[in-house]
Tab-separated table of C-alpha atoms in Angstrom:
chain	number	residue	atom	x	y	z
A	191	UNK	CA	-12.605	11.858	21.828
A	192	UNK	CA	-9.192	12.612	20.722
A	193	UNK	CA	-7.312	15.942	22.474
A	194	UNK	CA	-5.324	18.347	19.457
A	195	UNK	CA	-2.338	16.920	21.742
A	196	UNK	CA	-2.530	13.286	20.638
A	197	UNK	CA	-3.253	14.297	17.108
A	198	UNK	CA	0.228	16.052	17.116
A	199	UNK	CA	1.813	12.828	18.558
A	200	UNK	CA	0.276	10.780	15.739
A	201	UNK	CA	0.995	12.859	13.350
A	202	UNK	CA	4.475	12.961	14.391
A	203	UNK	CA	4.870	9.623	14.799
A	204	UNK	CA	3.645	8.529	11.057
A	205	UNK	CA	6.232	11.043	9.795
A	206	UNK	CA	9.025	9.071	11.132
A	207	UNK	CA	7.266	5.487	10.872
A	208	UNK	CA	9.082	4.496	7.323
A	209	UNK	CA	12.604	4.865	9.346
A	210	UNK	CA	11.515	2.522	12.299
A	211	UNK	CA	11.696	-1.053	12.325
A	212	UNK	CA	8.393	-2.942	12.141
A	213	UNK	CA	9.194	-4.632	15.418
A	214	UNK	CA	9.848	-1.257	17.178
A	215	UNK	CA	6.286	0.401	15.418
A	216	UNK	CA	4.434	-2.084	17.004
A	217	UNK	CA	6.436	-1.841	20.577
A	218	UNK	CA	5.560	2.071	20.506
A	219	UNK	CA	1.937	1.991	19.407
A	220	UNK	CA	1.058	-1.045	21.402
A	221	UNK	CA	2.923	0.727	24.729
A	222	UNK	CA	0.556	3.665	24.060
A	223	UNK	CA	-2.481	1.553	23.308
A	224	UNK	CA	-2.318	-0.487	26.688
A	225	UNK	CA	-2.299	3.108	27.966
A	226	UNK	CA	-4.996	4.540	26.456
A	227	UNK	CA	-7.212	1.308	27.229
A	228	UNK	CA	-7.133	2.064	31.097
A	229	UNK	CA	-7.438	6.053	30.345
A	230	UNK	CA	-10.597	5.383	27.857
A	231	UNK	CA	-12.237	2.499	30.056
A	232	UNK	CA	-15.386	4.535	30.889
A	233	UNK	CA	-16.257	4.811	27.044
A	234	UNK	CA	-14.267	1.578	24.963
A	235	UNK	CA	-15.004	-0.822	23.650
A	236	UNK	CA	-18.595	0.500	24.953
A	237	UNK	CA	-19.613	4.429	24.563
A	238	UNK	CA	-23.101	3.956	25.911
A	239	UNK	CA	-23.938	7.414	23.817
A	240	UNK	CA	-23.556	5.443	20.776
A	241	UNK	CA	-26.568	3.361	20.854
A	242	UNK	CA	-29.556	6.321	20.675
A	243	UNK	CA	-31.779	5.186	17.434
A	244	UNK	CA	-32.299	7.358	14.795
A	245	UNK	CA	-35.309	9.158	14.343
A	246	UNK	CA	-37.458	7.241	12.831
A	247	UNK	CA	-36.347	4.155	13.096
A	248	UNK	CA	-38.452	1.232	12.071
A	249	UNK	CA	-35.398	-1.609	12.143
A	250	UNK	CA	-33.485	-3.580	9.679
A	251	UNK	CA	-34.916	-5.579	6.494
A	252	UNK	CA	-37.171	-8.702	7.631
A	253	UNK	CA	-37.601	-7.699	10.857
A	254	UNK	CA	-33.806	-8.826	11.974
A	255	UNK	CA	-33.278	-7.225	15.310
A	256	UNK	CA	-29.255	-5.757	14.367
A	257	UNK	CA	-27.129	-5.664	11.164
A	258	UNK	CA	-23.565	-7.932	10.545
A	259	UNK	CA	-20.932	-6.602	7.900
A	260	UNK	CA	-17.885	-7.968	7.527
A	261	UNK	CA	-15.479	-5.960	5.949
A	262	UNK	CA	-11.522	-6.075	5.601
A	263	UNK	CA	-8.214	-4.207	5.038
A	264	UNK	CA	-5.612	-5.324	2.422
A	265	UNK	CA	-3.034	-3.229	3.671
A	266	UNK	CA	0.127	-4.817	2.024
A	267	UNK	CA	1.207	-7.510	-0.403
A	268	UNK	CA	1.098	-10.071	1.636
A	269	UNK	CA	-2.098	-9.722	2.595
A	270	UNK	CA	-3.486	-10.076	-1.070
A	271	UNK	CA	-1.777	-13.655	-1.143
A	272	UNK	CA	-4.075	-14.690	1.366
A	273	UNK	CA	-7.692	-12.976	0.265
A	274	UNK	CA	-8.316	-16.354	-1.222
A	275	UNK	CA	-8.074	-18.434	2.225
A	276	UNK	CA	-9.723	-15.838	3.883
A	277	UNK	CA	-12.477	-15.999	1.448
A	278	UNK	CA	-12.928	-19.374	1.193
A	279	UNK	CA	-13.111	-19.611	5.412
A	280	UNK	CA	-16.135	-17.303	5.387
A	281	UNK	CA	-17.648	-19.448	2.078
A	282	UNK	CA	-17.199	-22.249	4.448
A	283	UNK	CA	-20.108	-21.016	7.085
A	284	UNK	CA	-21.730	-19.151	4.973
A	285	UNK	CA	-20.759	-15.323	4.829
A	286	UNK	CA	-19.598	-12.852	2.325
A	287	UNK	CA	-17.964	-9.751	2.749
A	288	UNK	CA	-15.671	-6.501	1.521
A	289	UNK	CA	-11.752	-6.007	0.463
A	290	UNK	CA	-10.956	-3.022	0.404
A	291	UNK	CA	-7.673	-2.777	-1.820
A	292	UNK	CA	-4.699	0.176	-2.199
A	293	UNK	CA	-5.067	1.031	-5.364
A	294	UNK	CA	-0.960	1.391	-6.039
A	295	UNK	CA	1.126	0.213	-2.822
A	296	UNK	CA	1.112	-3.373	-4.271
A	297	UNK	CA	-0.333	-5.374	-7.302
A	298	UNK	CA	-4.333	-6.429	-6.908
A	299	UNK	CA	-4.711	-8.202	-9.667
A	300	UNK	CA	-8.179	-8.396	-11.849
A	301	UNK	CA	-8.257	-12.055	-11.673
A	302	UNK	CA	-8.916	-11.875	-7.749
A	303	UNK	CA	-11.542	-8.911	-7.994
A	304	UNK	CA	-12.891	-11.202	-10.422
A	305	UNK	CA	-13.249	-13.879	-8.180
A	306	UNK	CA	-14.379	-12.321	-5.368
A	307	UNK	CA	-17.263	-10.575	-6.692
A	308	UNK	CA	-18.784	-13.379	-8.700
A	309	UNK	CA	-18.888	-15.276	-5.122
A	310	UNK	CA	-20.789	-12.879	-4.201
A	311	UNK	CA	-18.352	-10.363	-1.988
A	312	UNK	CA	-17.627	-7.139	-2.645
A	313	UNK	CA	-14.588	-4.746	-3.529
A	314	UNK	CA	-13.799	-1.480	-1.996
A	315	UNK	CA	-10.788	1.430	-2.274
A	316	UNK	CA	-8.747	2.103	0.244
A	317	UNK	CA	-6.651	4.886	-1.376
A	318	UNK	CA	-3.790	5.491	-3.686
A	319	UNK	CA	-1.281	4.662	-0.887
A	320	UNK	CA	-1.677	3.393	2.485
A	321	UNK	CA	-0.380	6.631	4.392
A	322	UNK	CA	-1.981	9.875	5.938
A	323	UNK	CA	-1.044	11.506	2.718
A	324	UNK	CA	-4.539	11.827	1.243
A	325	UNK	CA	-5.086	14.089	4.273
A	326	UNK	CA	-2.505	16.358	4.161
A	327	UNK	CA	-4.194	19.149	2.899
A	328	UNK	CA	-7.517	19.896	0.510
A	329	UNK	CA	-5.657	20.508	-1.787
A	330	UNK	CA	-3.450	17.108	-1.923
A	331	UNK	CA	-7.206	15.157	-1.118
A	332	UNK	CA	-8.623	17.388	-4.183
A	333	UNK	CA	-5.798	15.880	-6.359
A	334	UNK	CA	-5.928	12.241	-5.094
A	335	UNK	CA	-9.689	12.226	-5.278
A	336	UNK	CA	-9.727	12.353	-9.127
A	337	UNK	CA	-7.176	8.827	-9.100
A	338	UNK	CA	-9.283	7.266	-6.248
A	339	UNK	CA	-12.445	7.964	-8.521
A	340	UNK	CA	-10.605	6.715	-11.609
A	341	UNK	CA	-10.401	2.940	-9.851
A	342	UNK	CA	-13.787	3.434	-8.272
A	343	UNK	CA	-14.973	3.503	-11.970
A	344	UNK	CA	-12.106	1.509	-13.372
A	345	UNK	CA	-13.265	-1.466	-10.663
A	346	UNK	CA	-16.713	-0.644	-11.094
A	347	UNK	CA	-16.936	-0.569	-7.118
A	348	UNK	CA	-19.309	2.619	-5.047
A	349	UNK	CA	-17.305	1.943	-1.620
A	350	UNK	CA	-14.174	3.554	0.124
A	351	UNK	CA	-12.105	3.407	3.191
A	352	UNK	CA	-9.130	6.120	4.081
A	353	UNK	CA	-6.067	4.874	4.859
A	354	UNK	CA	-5.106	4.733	8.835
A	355	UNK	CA	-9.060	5.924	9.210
A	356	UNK	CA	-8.627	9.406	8.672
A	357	UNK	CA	-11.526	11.411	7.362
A	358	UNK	CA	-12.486	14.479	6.855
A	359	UNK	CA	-16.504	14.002	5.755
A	360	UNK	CA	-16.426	17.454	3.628
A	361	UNK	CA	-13.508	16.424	1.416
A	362	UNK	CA	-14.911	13.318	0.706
A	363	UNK	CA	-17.957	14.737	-1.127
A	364	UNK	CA	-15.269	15.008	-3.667
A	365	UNK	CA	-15.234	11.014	-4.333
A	366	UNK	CA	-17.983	9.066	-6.560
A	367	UNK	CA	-19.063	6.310	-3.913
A	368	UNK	CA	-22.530	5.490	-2.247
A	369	UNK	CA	-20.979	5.037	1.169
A	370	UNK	CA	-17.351	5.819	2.980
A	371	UNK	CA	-16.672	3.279	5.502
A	372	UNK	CA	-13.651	5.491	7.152
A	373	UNK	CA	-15.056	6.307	10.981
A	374	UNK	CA	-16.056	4.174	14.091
A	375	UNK	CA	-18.207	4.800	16.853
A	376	UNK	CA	-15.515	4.950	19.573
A	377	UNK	CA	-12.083	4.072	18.899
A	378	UNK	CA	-9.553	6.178	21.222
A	379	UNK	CA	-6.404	3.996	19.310
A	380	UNK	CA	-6.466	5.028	15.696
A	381	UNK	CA	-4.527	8.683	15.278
A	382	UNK	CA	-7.164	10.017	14.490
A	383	UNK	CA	-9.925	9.275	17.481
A	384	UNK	CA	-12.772	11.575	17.256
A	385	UNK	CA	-15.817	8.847	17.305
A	386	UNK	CA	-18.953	9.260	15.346
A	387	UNK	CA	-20.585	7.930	18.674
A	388	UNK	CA	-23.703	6.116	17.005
A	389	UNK	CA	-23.423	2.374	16.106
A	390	UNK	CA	-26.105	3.051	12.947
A	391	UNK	CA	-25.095	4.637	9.625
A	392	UNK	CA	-25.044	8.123	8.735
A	393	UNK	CA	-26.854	9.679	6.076
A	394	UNK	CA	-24.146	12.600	4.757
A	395	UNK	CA	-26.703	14.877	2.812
A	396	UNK	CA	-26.452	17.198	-0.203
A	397	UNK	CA	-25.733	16.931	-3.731
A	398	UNK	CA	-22.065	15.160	-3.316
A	399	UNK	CA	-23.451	13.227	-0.644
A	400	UNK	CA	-22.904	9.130	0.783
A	401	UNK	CA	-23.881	7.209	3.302
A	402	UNK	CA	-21.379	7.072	6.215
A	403	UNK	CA	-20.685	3.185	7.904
A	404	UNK	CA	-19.164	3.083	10.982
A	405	UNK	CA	-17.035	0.161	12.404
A	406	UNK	CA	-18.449	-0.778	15.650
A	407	UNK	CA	-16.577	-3.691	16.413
A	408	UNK	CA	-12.757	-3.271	17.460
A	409	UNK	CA	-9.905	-3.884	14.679
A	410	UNK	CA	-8.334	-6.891	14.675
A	411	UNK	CA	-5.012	-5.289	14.881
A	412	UNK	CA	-5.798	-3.607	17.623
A	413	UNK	CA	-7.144	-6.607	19.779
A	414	UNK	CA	-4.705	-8.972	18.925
A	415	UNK	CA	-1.963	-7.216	17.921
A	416	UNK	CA	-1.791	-3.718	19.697
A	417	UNK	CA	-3.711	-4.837	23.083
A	418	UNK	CA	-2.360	-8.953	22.325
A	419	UNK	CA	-5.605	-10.187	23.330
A	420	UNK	CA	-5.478	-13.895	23.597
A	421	UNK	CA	-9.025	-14.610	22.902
A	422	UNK	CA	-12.397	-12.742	21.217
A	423	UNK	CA	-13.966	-12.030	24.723
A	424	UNK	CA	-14.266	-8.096	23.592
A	425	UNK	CA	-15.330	-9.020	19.956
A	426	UNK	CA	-18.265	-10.923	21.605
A	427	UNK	CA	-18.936	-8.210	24.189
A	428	UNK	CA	-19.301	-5.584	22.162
A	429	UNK	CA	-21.615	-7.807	19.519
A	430	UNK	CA	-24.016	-8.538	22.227
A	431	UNK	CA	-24.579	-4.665	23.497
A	432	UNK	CA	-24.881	-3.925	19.518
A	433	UNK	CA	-27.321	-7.089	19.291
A	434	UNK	CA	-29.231	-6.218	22.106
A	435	UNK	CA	-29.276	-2.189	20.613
A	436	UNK	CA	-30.486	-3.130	17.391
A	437	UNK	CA	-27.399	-1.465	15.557
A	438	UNK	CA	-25.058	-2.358	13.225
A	439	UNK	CA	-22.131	-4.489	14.082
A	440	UNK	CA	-19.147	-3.695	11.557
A	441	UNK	CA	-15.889	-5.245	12.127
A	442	UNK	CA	-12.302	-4.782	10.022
A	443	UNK	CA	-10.008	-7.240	10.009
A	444	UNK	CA	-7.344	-7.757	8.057
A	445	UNK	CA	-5.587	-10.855	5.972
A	446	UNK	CA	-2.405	-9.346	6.633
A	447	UNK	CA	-2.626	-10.123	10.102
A	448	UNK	CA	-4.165	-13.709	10.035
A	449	UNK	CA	-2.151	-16.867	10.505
A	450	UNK	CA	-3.853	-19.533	8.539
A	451	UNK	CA	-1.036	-22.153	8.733
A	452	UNK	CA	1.882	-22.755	11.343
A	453	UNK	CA	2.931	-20.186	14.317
A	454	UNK	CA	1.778	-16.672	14.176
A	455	UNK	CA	4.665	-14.413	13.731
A	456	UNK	CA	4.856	-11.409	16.358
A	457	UNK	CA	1.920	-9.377	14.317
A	458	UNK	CA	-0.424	-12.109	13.265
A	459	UNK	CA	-3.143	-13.429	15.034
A	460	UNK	CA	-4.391	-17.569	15.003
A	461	UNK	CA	-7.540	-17.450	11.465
A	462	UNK	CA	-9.077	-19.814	14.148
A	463	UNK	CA	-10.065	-16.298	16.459
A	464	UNK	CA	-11.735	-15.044	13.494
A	465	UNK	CA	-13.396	-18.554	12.817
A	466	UNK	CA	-14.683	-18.722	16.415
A	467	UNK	CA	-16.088	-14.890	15.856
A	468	UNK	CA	-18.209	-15.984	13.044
A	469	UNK	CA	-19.083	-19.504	14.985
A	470	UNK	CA	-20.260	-17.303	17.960
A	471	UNK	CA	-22.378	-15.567	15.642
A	472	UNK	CA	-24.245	-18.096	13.873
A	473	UNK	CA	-24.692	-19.957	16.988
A	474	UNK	CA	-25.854	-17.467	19.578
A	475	UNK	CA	-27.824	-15.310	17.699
A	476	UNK	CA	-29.585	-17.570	14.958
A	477	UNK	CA	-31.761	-16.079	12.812
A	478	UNK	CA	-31.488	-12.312	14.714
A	479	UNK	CA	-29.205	-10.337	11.797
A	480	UNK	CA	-29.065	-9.230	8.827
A	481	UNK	CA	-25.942	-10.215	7.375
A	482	UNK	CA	-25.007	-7.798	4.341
A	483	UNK	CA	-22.607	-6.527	2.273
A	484	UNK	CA	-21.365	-2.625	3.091
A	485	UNK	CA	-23.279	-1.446	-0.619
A	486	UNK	CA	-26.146	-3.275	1.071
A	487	UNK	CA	-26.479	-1.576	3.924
A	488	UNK	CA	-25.569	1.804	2.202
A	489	UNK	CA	-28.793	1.999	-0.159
A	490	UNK	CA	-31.333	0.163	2.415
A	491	UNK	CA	-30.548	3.230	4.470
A	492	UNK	CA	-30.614	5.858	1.566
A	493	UNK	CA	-34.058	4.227	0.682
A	494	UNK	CA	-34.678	4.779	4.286
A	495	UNK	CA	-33.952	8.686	4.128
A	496	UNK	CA	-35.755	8.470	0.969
A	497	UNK	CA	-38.888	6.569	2.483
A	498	UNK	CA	-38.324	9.056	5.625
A	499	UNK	CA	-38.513	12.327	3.156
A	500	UNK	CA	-41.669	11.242	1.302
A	501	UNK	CA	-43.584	10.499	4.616
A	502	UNK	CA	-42.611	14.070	5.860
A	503	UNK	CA	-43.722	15.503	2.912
A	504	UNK	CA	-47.170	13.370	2.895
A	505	UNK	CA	-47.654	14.478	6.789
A	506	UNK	CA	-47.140	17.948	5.810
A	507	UNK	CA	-49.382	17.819	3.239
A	508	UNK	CA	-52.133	16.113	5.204
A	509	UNK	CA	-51.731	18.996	7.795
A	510	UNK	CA	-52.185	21.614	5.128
A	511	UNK	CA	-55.479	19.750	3.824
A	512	UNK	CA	-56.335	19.392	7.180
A	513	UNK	CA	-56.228	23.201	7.861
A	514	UNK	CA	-57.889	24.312	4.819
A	515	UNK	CA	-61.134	21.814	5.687
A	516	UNK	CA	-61.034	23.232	9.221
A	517	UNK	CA	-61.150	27.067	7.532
A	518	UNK	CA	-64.073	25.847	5.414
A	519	UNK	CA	-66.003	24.102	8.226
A	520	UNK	CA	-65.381	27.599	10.404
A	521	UNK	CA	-66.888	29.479	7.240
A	522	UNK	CA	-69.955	27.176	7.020
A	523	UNK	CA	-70.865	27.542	11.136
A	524	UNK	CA	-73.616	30.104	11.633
A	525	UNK	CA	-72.724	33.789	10.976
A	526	UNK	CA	-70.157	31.964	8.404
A	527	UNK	CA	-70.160	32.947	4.575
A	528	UNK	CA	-68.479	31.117	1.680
């Protein structure tokens, strides 16, 4: 999706992002972002592509017609201080979900990993730092992938998300996880844009490999912050094409950006947007998804692939039997000999 020309200008622009304000950050990115919504129309929040089924595809566990994750971002400090409210607003109707934490930017302490997980939610990485770094070169990924797999083991956590969603699915062979949660289906906004175009996982095979989870759903910061949506109207347009697909609908959000008390500041969003997403959910489609946890959906699809391989090898099998009793059968016709 993304020309080499816009990968220079985000590139560019995240070199020289630690000198600029935080006001004037967001005034440049969302400036380009209202730009690139009327340029990408035709193919976000909807890339009609994205919605062919996998081969194969017999649908999600008990029959639900499309799969829910919620997953989010702690990007900064502040948005560990408010895990817990965020948490305990998804306890509240009845959901669990992912943080993914930076492993070194700020202070996660054990006590909330702690917390989370024995209520049933899960913990991801989301790299060392929260820059493009990681991507620089192999060689830079190659050395940040043995610190990233240090926490992965350290937490005793199988996911990971890359910083600013860049990816590079070869390099990350190099990490110990079950699934990498760093693409989207269409997403012309983050720097770098190339969609997956498919609104299901991706099995990433071979000895180093993970199952790939796509967001599906646009990023909070991008709606509400980027765009300054006043309302979920795209959140809930782009669950019901998912819904009524049978794929996967992923979202990020982040507590960095939520305003759970008082007046958002001029990068926060009001918690109650997020509430009503969740409302929406339980209310219109009742009883239609599968609501799971990102290692959840990871190893019901590898048991998929798994389930997949030992059919193919069955039907292969069968058609070998089945030629060698036709050659007998030809031998025992008249003028035959065994």
């Amino acid at each position: 999706m993304g020309s080499i020309y816009e990968e220079a200008l985000a590139r560019a622009y995240y070199h020289i992002k630690p000198f600029l304000p935080r006001r004037v950050q967001i005034g440049i990115r969302s400036t380009v972002a209202r730009a690139k919504r009327k340029m990408y129309q035709e193919t976000w929040p909807i890339d009609r592509c994205a919605a062919v089924r996998p081969d194969g595809w017999r649908g999600w566990p008990d029959g639900k017609e499309f799969a829910f994750v919620l997953t989010h971002d702690v990007d900064t400090a502040r948005g560990v201080q408010r895990c817990g409210e965020l948490m305990d607003l998804e306890r509240e109707l009845g959901f669990v979900s992912s943080f993914n934490f930076v492993a070194q930017d700020y202070n996660t302490p054990a006590e909330l990993r702690k917390t989370l997980e024995g209520n049933g939610f899960e913990v991801g990485v989301h790299g060392i730092e929260h820059s493009r770094k990681l991507y620089e070169s192999e060689a830079t990924f190659a050395g940040q992938a043995a610190q990233i797999n240090a926490y992965l083991r350290k937490w005793g956590v199988v996911g990971f998300r890359s910083p600013c969603m860049y990816h590079n699915f070869q390099w990350l062979r190099d990490l110990e996880i079950v699934y990498d949660a760093s693409s989207f289906d269409t997403d012309p906004f983050e720097p770098q844009s190339d969609g997956v175009r498919t609104i299901f996982p991706i099995t990433m095979p071979g000895k180093d490999g993970f199952v790939e989870l796509p967001y599906t759903l646009p990023q909070d910061f991008t709606l509400f912050v980027l765009l300054k949506e006043t309302g979920i109207g795209v959140w809930k347009e782009k669950l019901r094409w998912v819904a009524e697909h049978g794929g996967m609908a992923l979202v990020i959000t982040h507590p960095d950006y939520i305003c759970f008390s008082g007046t958002p500041r001029f990068e926060e969003y009001p918690a109650e947007y997020y509430r009503e997403l969740l409302l929406h959910l339980k209310e219109e489609y009742a009883g239609r998804y599968w609501q799971a946890l990102p290692r959840e959906v990871a190893h019901f699809w590898s048991e998929r692939e798994t389930a997949a391989a030992g059919t193919t090898e069955r039907e292969e099998a069968t058609v070998e039997v089945t030629a060698e009793v036709a050659g007998t059968e030809e031998l025992l016709q008249p003028g035959g000999t065994v």
